[in-house]
């Protein structure tokens, strides 16, 4: 979790109250943050003949990006203590009535496709506020923006540049400007070489260095404002005397670019001439349908169940009492007219972390006071530990496979799209696999829908060992499921693979029989009647599966509790599959869905 250092005297002044270290530690605990250190109790360095002011180092939860600066901490603690109302963030028109605009060129899709912007007009900076403004950008870059790989922030003195602005991507040798705090002009290639050994900026160069084009933001006079995500131009440098700030954020992540701009303007709009007002910027991006006005500071509307909140907290609060508690956490809430068990909640634009009513319930508990929650024992907190049934079932199968002489492996749950589909001669209908929205490598693109890719890759990496290689895995696969709230579901599967100079079909078949025997499922023969019979058990039928060699694969059928279903498949793999996974000997595999036995 990030740790923020704030001036002790300044924070207590903003809170309007002096605290001892113990009292402020207690306040932090009540709000859900943690006082890590009070430097007034230790030796502080002397700078320019003056001792450094005492600081409070506060540990902020990873989800509270709105508290990564002095302004956020003081504002949220004052709202929590009832000293101030939750701010009403408003968008206002510029003095001349014409919004600043950023026109996005289509070529930016090759490197950083998203951009957002805002203007803070008539802001009043002191040295402390200016330093806090810079520090917040740095904290957002380190945490939410993942070292600028997802989002990069640029801030400029609007009075030194002139809109409308353009966001372009150009070859590096065509971009020339004076970078921040430099008097010499560089082009993109020279700039990369100049900063490659820089302790602060050097780590950001690889983000765009190998790209044929670099992103760049120009004003209407073709003055370079910034070269994201590396550095701003010196021409539009902000100082403590800056009155109007133009903020632009470029990103590879559509969601985070909006979160970052919202947090930045929300925290520092309190210093504008009309507090908590922001001037929007028009984004013109027709090629990817991202034209819009930013930032969007409209509170998000949702609902939460009163019964759910009370059950989780062990309370019996009324709707109005819950709404009053949420007010302390910067929400606007009111009893719902649609149901007596619901409250309507408006989530402030700074709380992107609130995704579910569980998050609202947590804030109710914080506002009520964790130490004030009723304690109950043993009816609610006392339990007897026992394994989940699906884990117990998995352990039974795992032990039997190991006792039969098979070795357990544990591959990764992520794999490439080709490994999961094309390499197994399977087609993706688009409704099966859970795909990563922004995979970092081609090796990890989807959540596996079968255990076979992991087993085959394990054999491939160990094929220099003596044969036969007999491996198995008991683990989860995932499937899309639009009927569920999370839109996906896990299934516990068992899979095994035999790799040797002979196919080993009969060995895998024997393992199937052993596993089914230990799961108390009898084998049904044709004489006992496979169709129209009430006899419970399992049987196999030949199947035409392109993953397997034609005529050498079978589906496993199970009849249980009057229901018949296919629970798995086994067979000798198709030579094309072996070639895809670079295996030179035959492989027989088995895969079963274990959850049908629960």
Coordinates of C-alpha atoms in Angstrom, one line a residue:
X1 CA 0.0 0.0 0.0
X2 CA 1.3 3.5 -0.8
X3 CA 2.6 5.7 2.0
X4 CA 2.0 9.4 1.8
X5 CA 4.0 12.0 3.8
X6 CA 2.0 15.1 4.7
X7 CA 3.0 18.2 6.7
X8 CA 1.8 17.7 10.3
X9 CA 1.1 21.3 11.1
X10 CA -0.6 21.8 7.8
X11 CA -2.9 18.8 8.1
X12 CA -3.9 19.6 11.7
X13 CA -4.6 23.2 10.5
X14 CA -6.8 21.9 7.7
X15 CA -8.6 19.6 10.2
X16 CA -9.1 22.6 12.5
X17 CA -7.9 20.6 15.5
X18 CA -4.6 19.6 17.2
X19 CA -4.1 15.9 17.9
X20 CA -1.6 13.9 19.9
X21 CA 0.1 11.1 18.0
X22 CA -2.1 8.5 19.7
X23 CA -5.3 10.5 19.0
X24 CA -4.5 10.9 15.3
X25 CA -3.6 7.2 15.1
X26 CA -7.0 6.4 16.5
X27 CA -8.7 8.7 13.9
X28 CA -6.8 7.0 11.1
X29 CA -7.8 3.6 12.3
X30 CA -11.4 4.6 12.5
X31 CA -11.4 5.8 8.9
X32 CA -9.5 2.7 7.6
X33 CA -6.1 4.2 7.0
X34 CA -3.0 3.8 9.2
X35 CA -0.5 6.2 10.7
X36 CA 2.9 4.7 9.9
X37 CA 5.1 7.3 11.5
X38 CA 5.1 10.7 13.2
X39 CA 8.5 12.2 12.4
X40 CA 8.1 14.8 15.2
X41 CA 9.2 12.0 17.5
X42 CA 12.5 11.4 15.7
X43 CA 15.5 13.2 14.4
X44 CA 14.8 15.3 11.3
X45 CA 17.3 16.5 8.7
X46 CA 18.4 20.1 8.6
X47 CA 18.0 21.7 5.1
X48 CA 19.5 25.2 4.4
X49 CA 20.0 25.8 8.1
X50 CA 16.4 24.9 8.9
X51 CA 15.1 21.7 10.4
X52 CA 12.6 19.9 8.2
X53 CA 9.0 20.3 9.4
X54 CA 7.4 17.3 11.2
X55 CA 5.6 15.0 8.9
X56 CA 2.9 12.4 9.3
X57 CA 3.5 9.3 7.1
X58 CA 0.1 7.7 6.4
X59 CA -0.5 4.3 4.8
X60 CA -3.3 4.5 2.3
X61 CA -5.4 1.5 1.2
X62 CA -4.6 0.5 -2.4
X63 CA -8.1 1.2 -3.6
X64 CA -8.2 4.8 -2.3
X65 CA -6.5 6.7 -5.1
X66 CA -8.4 9.8 -4.0
X67 CA -6.3 10.0 -0.8
X68 CA -2.9 9.9 -2.4
X69 CA -2.3 13.6 -1.5
X70 CA -2.7 16.1 1.3
X71 CA -5.9 17.5 -0.2
X72 CA -7.6 14.1 -0.4
X73 CA -6.6 13.1 3.1
X74 CA -7.8 16.4 4.7
X75 CA -11.0 16.5 2.7
X76 CA -12.1 12.9 3.4
X77 CA -11.2 13.2 7.2
X78 CA -13.2 16.5 7.5
X79 CA -16.2 14.9 5.8
X80 CA -15.8 11.8 8.0
X81 CA -15.8 14.0 11.1
X82 CA -18.8 16.0 9.9
X83 CA -16.8 19.2 9.6
X84 CA -17.7 19.8 6.0
X85 CA -20.1 18.6 3.3
X86 CA -19.2 16.3 0.5
X87 CA -18.2 18.6 -2.4
X88 CA -20.5 19.1 -5.4
X89 CA -18.1 18.9 -8.4
X90 CA -19.4 21.0 -11.3
X91 CA -18.4 21.6 -14.9
X92 CA -18.4 25.2 -16.0
X93 CA -18.1 26.9 -19.4
X94 CA -14.9 28.9 -20.2
X95 CA -15.0 32.7 -20.1
X96 CA -15.3 33.0 -23.9
X97 CA -17.9 30.2 -24.0
X98 CA -15.7 28.0 -26.3
X99 CA -14.3 24.8 -24.9
X100 CA -10.7 23.8 -25.5
X101 CA -10.5 20.7 -27.8
X102 CA -8.1 17.9 -28.5
X103 CA -8.3 16.3 -32.0
X104 CA -7.1 12.8 -32.0
X105 CA -5.4 11.4 -35.1
X106 CA -6.0 7.9 -36.2
X107 CA -2.3 6.9 -36.1
X108 CA -2.3 7.2 -32.3
X109 CA -4.2 3.8 -32.3
X110 CA -0.8 2.2 -33.0
X111 CA 0.7 3.3 -29.7
X112 CA -1.5 5.1 -27.1
X113 CA -5.1 5.3 -28.4
X114 CA -6.9 7.1 -25.6
X115 CA -6.7 10.7 -24.4
X116 CA -8.7 12.9 -21.9
X117 CA -8.4 16.4 -20.8
X118 CA -9.6 19.2 -18.4
X119 CA -8.8 22.8 -17.5
X120 CA -8.5 24.2 -13.9
X121 CA -9.0 27.9 -14.3
X122 CA -8.1 30.7 -11.9
X123 CA -6.3 28.3 -9.6
X124 CA -4.2 29.6 -6.7
X125 CA -1.0 27.8 -6.0
X126 CA 1.3 28.1 -3.0
X127 CA 4.6 26.3 -2.9
X128 CA 3.0 23.6 -0.8
X129 CA 0.1 23.2 -3.1
X130 CA 2.3 23.1 -6.1
X131 CA 4.5 20.4 -4.6
X132 CA 1.4 18.4 -3.6
X133 CA 0.1 18.7 -7.2
X134 CA 3.3 17.3 -8.6
X135 CA 3.5 14.6 -6.0
X136 CA -0.1 13.4 -6.7
X137 CA 0.8 13.0 -10.4
X138 CA 3.8 10.9 -9.4
X139 CA 1.8 8.7 -7.0
X140 CA -0.8 8.1 -9.7
X141 CA 1.9 7.2 -12.2
X142 CA 3.4 4.8 -9.8
X143 CA 0.2 3.0 -8.7
X144 CA -2.9 3.3 -10.8
X145 CA -1.0 4.1 -14.0
X146 CA 1.5 1.2 -13.5
X147 CA 4.7 3.3 -14.1
X148 CA 3.0 5.2 -16.9
X149 CA 2.4 2.1 -19.0
X150 CA -1.3 2.5 -18.7
X151 CA -1.7 6.3 -18.2
X152 CA 0.6 9.3 -18.5
X153 CA -0.4 12.8 -17.2
X154 CA 0.7 16.1 -18.7
X155 CA 0.0 19.5 -17.0
X156 CA 0.6 22.8 -18.8
X157 CA 0.3 26.5 -18.3
X158 CA -2.6 27.3 -20.5
X159 CA -1.6 30.9 -20.8
X160 CA 1.6 29.9 -22.6
X161 CA -0.1 27.8 -25.2
X162 CA -3.1 28.1 -27.4
X163 CA -5.8 25.6 -28.4
X164 CA -7.2 23.8 -30.2
X165 CA -4.8 21.0 -29.5
X166 CA -4.0 17.9 -31.6
X167 CA -2.9 14.4 -30.4
X168 CA -0.7 12.8 -33.1
X169 CA 1.8 10.0 -33.6
X170 CA 4.8 10.8 -35.7
X171 CA 8.2 9.3 -36.5
X172 CA 10.6 10.2 -33.7
X173 CA 13.0 12.2 -36.0
X174 CA 10.0 14.5 -36.9
X175 CA 9.3 15.6 -33.3
X176 CA 11.5 18.5 -32.1
X177 CA 11.1 20.4 -28.9
X178 CA 12.8 21.6 -25.7
X179 CA 12.0 19.1 -23.0
X180 CA 11.1 20.1 -19.4
X181 CA 13.9 22.1 -17.7
X182 CA 16.2 22.0 -20.8
X183 CA 17.4 24.8 -23.0
X184 CA 18.4 22.7 -25.9
X185 CA 16.1 21.4 -28.6
X186 CA 16.0 17.6 -29.3
X187 CA 14.2 15.4 -31.7
X188 CA 12.7 12.1 -30.6
X189 CA 15.8 10.0 -31.3
X190 CA 18.2 12.4 -29.6
X191 CA 15.9 12.7 -26.6
X192 CA 15.9 8.9 -26.1
X193 CA 19.7 8.9 -26.1
X194 CA 19.9 11.9 -23.8
X195 CA 17.7 10.4 -21.1
X196 CA 18.7 6.8 -21.4
X197 CA 20.8 7.0 -18.2
X198 CA 18.5 9.4 -16.4
X199 CA 17.6 7.9 -13.0
X200 CA 14.0 9.2 -13.1
X201 CA 13.0 9.3 -16.7
X202 CA 15.2 6.4 -18.1
X203 CA 12.7 3.8 -16.9
X204 CA 9.9 5.2 -19.0
X205 CA 11.8 5.2 -22.3
X206 CA 11.2 1.5 -23.2
X207 CA 7.4 2.1 -23.2
X208 CA 7.7 3.8 -26.6
X209 CA 11.3 3.6 -27.6
X210 CA 11.0 0.7 -30.1
X211 CA 7.8 2.0 -31.7
X212 CA 8.1 3.4 -35.2
X213 CA 6.0 6.4 -34.1
X214 CA 5.9 8.4 -30.9
X215 CA 2.8 10.0 -29.4
X216 CA 2.9 13.8 -29.2
X217 CA 0.5 16.6 -28.3
X218 CA 0.7 20.0 -30.2
X219 CA -1.1 23.3 -29.7
X220 CA -2.5 25.3 -32.6
X221 CA 0.9 26.9 -33.1
X222 CA 2.6 23.5 -33.4
X223 CA 4.3 23.9 -30.1
X224 CA 5.0 20.5 -28.5
X225 CA 3.1 20.3 -25.2
X226 CA 4.3 16.8 -24.3
X227 CA 5.8 13.6 -25.5
X228 CA 3.8 11.1 -23.4
X229 CA 4.6 9.0 -21.4
X230 CA 8.2 10.4 -21.2
X231 CA 8.2 14.2 -20.6
X232 CA 6.4 17.5 -21.1
X233 CA 7.7 20.4 -23.1
X234 CA 9.5 23.2 -21.3
X235 CA 7.5 25.9 -23.1
X236 CA 4.3 25.1 -21.2
X237 CA 6.0 24.4 -17.8
X238 CA 3.8 25.2 -14.8
X239 CA 5.0 27.2 -11.8
X240 CA 3.6 28.5 -8.5
X241 CA 2.5 31.6 -10.6
X242 CA 0.4 29.6 -13.0
X243 CA -3.2 30.6 -12.9
X244 CA -4.8 28.3 -15.6
X245 CA -3.8 24.7 -16.0
X246 CA -4.4 22.5 -19.0
X247 CA -4.4 18.8 -18.1
X248 CA -4.1 16.0 -20.7
X249 CA -3.9 12.3 -20.0
X250 CA -3.0 9.7 -22.6
X251 CA -3.5 6.0 -22.1
X252 CA -3.6 2.5 -23.3
X253 CA -6.5 1.7 -20.9
X254 CA -9.8 3.4 -21.5
X255 CA -11.1 3.1 -18.0
X256 CA -8.1 4.3 -16.1
X257 CA -7.6 7.4 -18.3
X258 CA -11.0 8.6 -16.9
X259 CA -10.2 7.6 -13.3
X260 CA -6.9 9.5 -13.3
X261 CA -8.3 12.7 -14.8
X262 CA -11.3 12.7 -12.4
X263 CA -9.1 12.2 -9.3
X264 CA -6.6 14.9 -10.3
X265 CA -9.2 17.6 -11.0
X266 CA -11.3 16.7 -8.1
X267 CA -8.5 17.1 -5.6
X268 CA -7.2 20.4 -6.9
X269 CA -10.4 22.1 -8.1
X270 CA -10.8 23.1 -4.4
X271 CA -8.1 25.8 -5.1
X272 CA -9.9 27.4 -8.1
X273 CA -11.5 30.8 -7.7
X274 CA -14.9 29.0 -7.6
X275 CA -14.1 25.9 -5.6
X276 CA -14.8 22.4 -7.0
X277 CA -15.5 23.7 -10.6
X278 CA -13.7 22.3 -13.6
X279 CA -13.7 23.4 -17.2
X280 CA -14.3 20.5 -19.6
X281 CA -12.3 19.7 -22.7
X282 CA -13.8 18.4 -26.0
X283 CA -12.2 15.2 -27.3
X284 CA -12.6 14.8 -31.1
X285 CA -11.8 11.2 -31.9
X286 CA -14.2 10.0 -34.6
X287 CA -12.1 7.2 -35.9
X288 CA -12.6 5.0 -32.8
X289 CA -15.9 6.6 -31.7
X290 CA -14.3 8.1 -28.6
X291 CA -15.5 11.7 -29.2
X292 CA -16.8 13.1 -25.9
X293 CA -16.5 15.8 -23.3
X294 CA -14.2 15.2 -20.4
X295 CA -14.0 14.9 -17.5
X296 CA -17.4 13.3 -16.5
X297 CA -17.9 14.3 -12.9
X298 CA -21.5 13.0 -12.7
X299 CA -21.9 10.7 -9.6
X300 CA -22.6 7.1 -10.5
X301 CA -26.1 5.9 -9.3
X302 CA -26.6 2.5 -7.8
X303 CA -28.6 0.7 -5.1
X304 CA -27.8 -1.3 -2.0
X305 CA -30.0 -3.7 0.0
X306 CA -30.6 -2.6 3.6
X307 CA -31.0 -6.3 4.6
X308 CA -27.6 -7.1 3.1
X309 CA -25.8 -4.3 4.9
X310 CA -27.4 -5.2 8.2
X311 CA -26.8 -8.9 7.9
X312 CA -23.1 -8.4 7.0
X313 CA -22.6 -5.9 9.9
X314 CA -24.8 -7.6 12.4
X315 CA -26.9 -4.4 12.8
X316 CA -30.5 -3.4 12.6
X317 CA -30.2 0.1 11.0
X318 CA -33.0 1.9 9.2
X319 CA -32.7 3.3 5.7
X320 CA -32.2 6.9 7.1
X321 CA -29.5 5.8 9.5
X322 CA -27.6 4.0 6.8
X323 CA -27.9 7.1 4.6
X324 CA -26.5 9.3 7.4
X325 CA -23.5 6.9 7.8
X326 CA -22.8 7.0 4.1
X327 CA -22.8 10.8 4.2
X328 CA -19.8 10.6 6.4
X329 CA -18.0 8.6 3.7
X330 CA -18.7 11.2 1.0
X331 CA -21.8 9.5 -0.6
X332 CA -25.1 11.0 -1.3
X333 CA -27.8 8.4 -0.3
X334 CA -31.5 8.3 0.2
X335 CA -34.2 5.7 0.9
X336 CA -35.4 4.2 -2.4
X337 CA -39.0 4.7 -3.6
X338 CA -39.0 1.4 -5.5
X339 CA -38.5 -0.9 -2.4
X340 CA -38.4 -0.4 1.4
X341 CA -35.3 -2.7 1.4
X342 CA -33.3 -0.5 -1.0
X343 CA -31.4 2.7 -0.7
X344 CA -30.4 4.9 -3.7
X345 CA -26.7 5.7 -3.6
X346 CA -24.8 8.3 -5.6
X347 CA -21.1 7.4 -5.8
X348 CA -18.7 10.4 -6.1
X349 CA -16.5 10.5 -9.2
X350 CA -13.4 10.0 -7.0
X351 CA -14.5 6.5 -5.8
X352 CA -13.9 4.3 -8.9
X353 CA -13.2 1.5 -6.4
X354 CA -16.9 1.1 -5.5
X355 CA -18.1 -1.7 -7.7
X356 CA -20.6 -3.6 -5.7
X357 CA -22.9 -3.2 -2.7
X358 CA -20.3 -5.0 -0.7
X359 CA -18.1 -1.9 -1.1
X360 CA -20.9 0.3 0.2
X361 CA -21.5 -2.1 3.1
X362 CA -17.8 -1.8 4.0
X363 CA -18.1 2.0 4.1
X364 CA -21.2 1.8 6.3
X365 CA -19.2 -0.4 8.7
X366 CA -16.3 2.1 8.7
X367 CA -18.7 5.0 9.4
X368 CA -20.4 3.1 12.2
X369 CA -17.1 2.1 13.7
X370 CA -15.6 -1.4 13.5
X371 CA -15.0 -1.3 17.2
X372 CA -18.7 -0.5 17.7
X373 CA -20.0 -3.5 15.7
X374 CA -21.7 -6.1 17.9
X375 CA -19.6 -9.1 18.8
X376 CA -21.2 -12.5 18.7
X377 CA -19.8 -15.8 19.7
X378 CA -20.1 -18.6 18.8
X379 CA -23.3 -18.4 16.7
X380 CA -21.7 -16.2 14.0
X381 CA -18.0 -16.4 14.4
X382 CA -17.5 -19.9 15.7
X383 CA -17.1 -22.5 13.1
X384 CA -15.6 -26.0 12.7
X385 CA -13.2 -26.0 9.7
X386 CA -13.8 -28.5 7.0
X387 CA -12.8 -28.6 3.3
X388 CA -15.1 -27.5 0.5
X389 CA -16.8 -30.5 -1.1
X390 CA -15.2 -29.7 -4.5
X391 CA -11.7 -29.7 -2.9
X392 CA -12.4 -32.9 -1.0
X393 CA -13.5 -34.6 -4.2
X394 CA -10.4 -33.3 -6.0
X395 CA -8.2 -34.7 -3.3
X396 CA -9.8 -38.2 -3.6
X397 CA -9.1 -38.2 -7.4
X398 CA -5.6 -36.8 -6.9
X399 CA -4.6 -39.5 -4.4
X400 CA -6.0 -42.3 -6.6
X401 CA -4.1 -41.0 -9.6
X402 CA -0.9 -40.7 -7.6
X403 CA -1.2 -44.2 -6.2
X404 CA -1.7 -45.5 -9.7
X405 CA 1.8 -44.2 -10.5
X406 CA 1.0 -40.9 -12.2
X407 CA 2.8 -37.7 -11.4
X408 CA 0.9 -34.5 -10.6
X409 CA 1.8 -31.3 -12.4
X410 CA 0.5 -27.7 -11.9
X411 CA 0.7 -25.6 -15.1
X412 CA -0.5 -22.0 -15.2
X413 CA -4.2 -21.3 -15.7
X414 CA -3.6 -18.8 -18.5
X415 CA -2.5 -19.9 -22.0
X416 CA -2.5 -18.5 -25.5
X417 CA -5.6 -18.5 -27.7
X418 CA -4.0 -20.9 -30.2
X419 CA -2.9 -23.4 -27.5
X420 CA -6.5 -23.5 -26.2
X421 CA -8.2 -23.8 -29.5
X422 CA -6.2 -24.1 -32.8
X423 CA -3.5 -26.3 -31.5
X424 CA -6.1 -28.8 -30.3
X425 CA -8.0 -28.6 -33.6
X426 CA -10.9 -26.8 -31.8
X427 CA -12.8 -23.7 -33.0
X428 CA -13.6 -20.7 -30.8
X429 CA -17.2 -19.7 -31.1
X430 CA -16.6 -16.5 -29.1
X431 CA -18.8 -17.6 -26.2
X432 CA -16.6 -20.1 -24.5
X433 CA -13.3 -18.7 -23.3
X434 CA -12.7 -15.8 -20.9
X435 CA -10.2 -13.5 -22.7
X436 CA -7.8 -11.0 -21.2
X437 CA -8.7 -7.5 -22.3
X438 CA -5.1 -6.3 -22.4
X439 CA -2.7 -9.3 -22.5
X440 CA 1.0 -8.4 -22.1
X441 CA 2.3 -11.4 -24.1
X442 CA 0.8 -13.8 -26.7
X443 CA 1.5 -16.6 -24.2
X444 CA -1.2 -15.5 -21.8
X445 CA -4.4 -14.5 -23.7
X446 CA -7.2 -16.6 -22.3
X447 CA -8.2 -18.5 -19.2
X448 CA -8.0 -22.2 -20.2
X449 CA -11.2 -24.1 -21.0
X450 CA -9.3 -27.4 -20.9
X451 CA -6.5 -28.9 -18.9
X452 CA -4.9 -30.5 -22.0
X453 CA -2.7 -27.5 -23.1
X454 CA -1.0 -27.4 -19.8
X455 CA -0.3 -31.1 -19.7
X456 CA 1.0 -31.1 -23.3
X457 CA 3.3 -28.2 -22.7
X458 CA 4.6 -29.9 -19.6
X459 CA 5.4 -33.0 -21.6
X460 CA 7.0 -30.9 -24.3
X461 CA 9.4 -29.2 -21.8
X462 CA 10.3 -32.6 -20.3
X463 CA 10.4 -34.8 -23.3
X464 CA 14.2 -35.3 -22.9
X465 CA 13.3 -37.6 -19.9
X466 CA 12.8 -41.3 -20.3
X467 CA 9.4 -42.5 -21.5
X468 CA 6.7 -43.2 -20.5
X469 CA 5.8 -39.9 -19.1
X470 CA 2.5 -40.1 -17.1
X471 CA 1.2 -36.8 -15.7
X472 CA -2.1 -35.6 -14.4
X473 CA -3.7 -32.4 -13.0
X474 CA -6.8 -31.7 -10.9
X475 CA -7.6 -28.0 -11.2
X476 CA -10.1 -25.4 -12.5
X477 CA -11.0 -24.3 -16.0
X478 CA -13.2 -21.3 -16.8
X479 CA -16.1 -20.6 -19.1
X480 CA -18.1 -17.6 -20.0
X481 CA -21.6 -17.7 -18.5
X482 CA -23.8 -14.6 -19.1
X483 CA -26.4 -15.9 -16.6
X484 CA -24.1 -15.2 -13.6
X485 CA -23.3 -11.8 -12.1
X486 CA -19.5 -12.2 -12.8
X487 CA -20.3 -13.6 -16.3
X488 CA -18.1 -16.6 -15.9
X489 CA -17.8 -19.8 -14.0
X490 CA -15.2 -22.2 -12.9
X491 CA -15.3 -26.0 -13.3
X492 CA -13.1 -28.5 -11.5
X493 CA -11.6 -30.9 -14.0
X494 CA -9.3 -33.9 -13.9
X495 CA -7.0 -34.6 -16.8
X496 CA -4.2 -37.1 -17.5
X497 CA -1.8 -37.7 -20.3
X498 CA 0.4 -40.7 -21.3
X499 CA 3.4 -40.1 -23.5
X500 CA 5.4 -43.0 -24.8
X501 CA 6.5 -45.0 -27.9
X502 CA 3.2 -46.8 -27.8
X503 CA -0.2 -45.0 -27.7
X504 CA -1.1 -46.1 -24.1
X505 CA -4.8 -46.0 -24.9
X506 CA -5.5 -49.0 -22.7
X507 CA -3.5 -47.4 -19.8
X508 CA -5.6 -44.2 -19.9
X509 CA -8.7 -46.3 -20.1
X510 CA -7.6 -48.2 -17.1
X511 CA -7.1 -45.0 -15.2
X512 CA -10.6 -43.9 -16.1
X513 CA -12.0 -47.1 -14.7
X514 CA -10.0 -46.8 -11.5
X515 CA -11.2 -43.2 -11.0
X516 CA -14.8 -44.0 -11.6
X517 CA -14.6 -47.0 -9.3
X518 CA -13.4 -44.8 -6.4
X519 CA -16.2 -42.4 -7.2
X520 CA -18.6 -45.3 -6.8
X521 CA -19.8 -45.2 -10.4
X522 CA -20.1 -48.7 -11.9
X523 CA -19.4 -49.5 -15.6
X524 CA -22.6 -50.2 -17.5
X525 CA -22.4 -52.8 -20.3
X526 CA -24.5 -53.0 -23.4
X527 CA -26.3 -56.0 -21.9
X528 CA -27.5 -54.0 -19.0
X529 CA -29.1 -51.5 -21.4
X530 CA -27.7 -48.1 -22.1
X531 CA -30.8 -46.5 -23.4
X532 CA -34.1 -46.3 -21.5
X533 CA -32.6 -47.9 -18.4
X534 CA -32.7 -46.7 -14.8
X535 CA -29.3 -48.4 -14.0
X536 CA -26.9 -45.7 -12.7
X537 CA -23.3 -45.7 -13.8
X538 CA -21.1 -44.8 -16.7
X539 CA -20.3 -46.0 -20.2
X540 CA -18.2 -44.9 -23.2
X541 CA -19.2 -44.3 -26.8
X542 CA -17.0 -43.6 -29.8
X543 CA -16.9 -39.9 -30.7
X544 CA -15.6 -37.9 -33.7
X545 CA -13.5 -35.2 -32.0
X546 CA -10.9 -33.5 -34.2
X547 CA -8.5 -33.3 -31.2
X548 CA -8.2 -37.1 -31.4
X549 CA -7.1 -39.6 -34.0
X550 CA -10.2 -40.7 -36.0
X551 CA -11.8 -43.9 -34.5
X552 CA -9.6 -43.7 -31.4
X553 CA -11.6 -41.5 -29.0
X554 CA -14.6 -42.0 -26.8
X555 CA -17.0 -39.8 -24.8
X556 CA -17.6 -40.8 -21.2
X557 CA -21.4 -40.8 -20.3
X558 CA -22.7 -40.8 -16.7
X559 CA -26.2 -41.6 -15.6
X560 CA -26.8 -40.3 -12.0
X561 CA -30.0 -39.3 -10.2
X562 CA -32.0 -40.1 -13.4
X563 CA -29.9 -37.6 -15.5
X564 CA -27.6 -38.7 -18.3
X565 CA -24.8 -36.4 -19.5
X566 CA -21.3 -36.4 -21.1
X567 CA -18.7 -35.8 -18.4
X568 CA -15.5 -36.3 -20.3
X569 CA -13.6 -37.6 -23.3
X570 CA -10.4 -39.7 -23.8
X571 CA -8.4 -41.0 -26.7
X572 CA -5.3 -40.9 -28.8
X573 CA -4.3 -37.4 -29.9
X574 CA -4.4 -36.4 -33.5
X575 CA -0.9 -36.2 -35.1
X576 CA -1.6 -32.6 -36.0
X577 CA -2.0 -31.8 -32.3
X578 CA 1.3 -33.6 -31.5
X579 CA 3.0 -31.6 -34.2
X580 CA 1.6 -28.3 -32.8
X581 CA 3.1 -29.2 -29.3
X582 CA 6.3 -30.5 -30.8
X583 CA 5.8 -34.1 -29.5
X584 CA 7.3 -37.0 -31.5
X585 CA 5.7 -39.9 -29.7
X586 CA 2.0 -40.8 -29.4
X587 CA -0.1 -39.3 -26.5
X588 CA -3.3 -40.5 -25.0
X589 CA -5.3 -38.2 -22.8
X590 CA -8.3 -38.2 -20.5
X591 CA -10.3 -35.3 -19.2
X592 CA -13.3 -35.4 -16.9
X593 CA -15.6 -32.8 -15.3
X594 CA -15.6 -33.7 -11.6
X595 CA -18.3 -31.3 -10.5
X596 CA -21.1 -33.6 -11.7
X597 CA -20.2 -35.9 -8.8
X598 CA -21.0 -33.2 -6.1

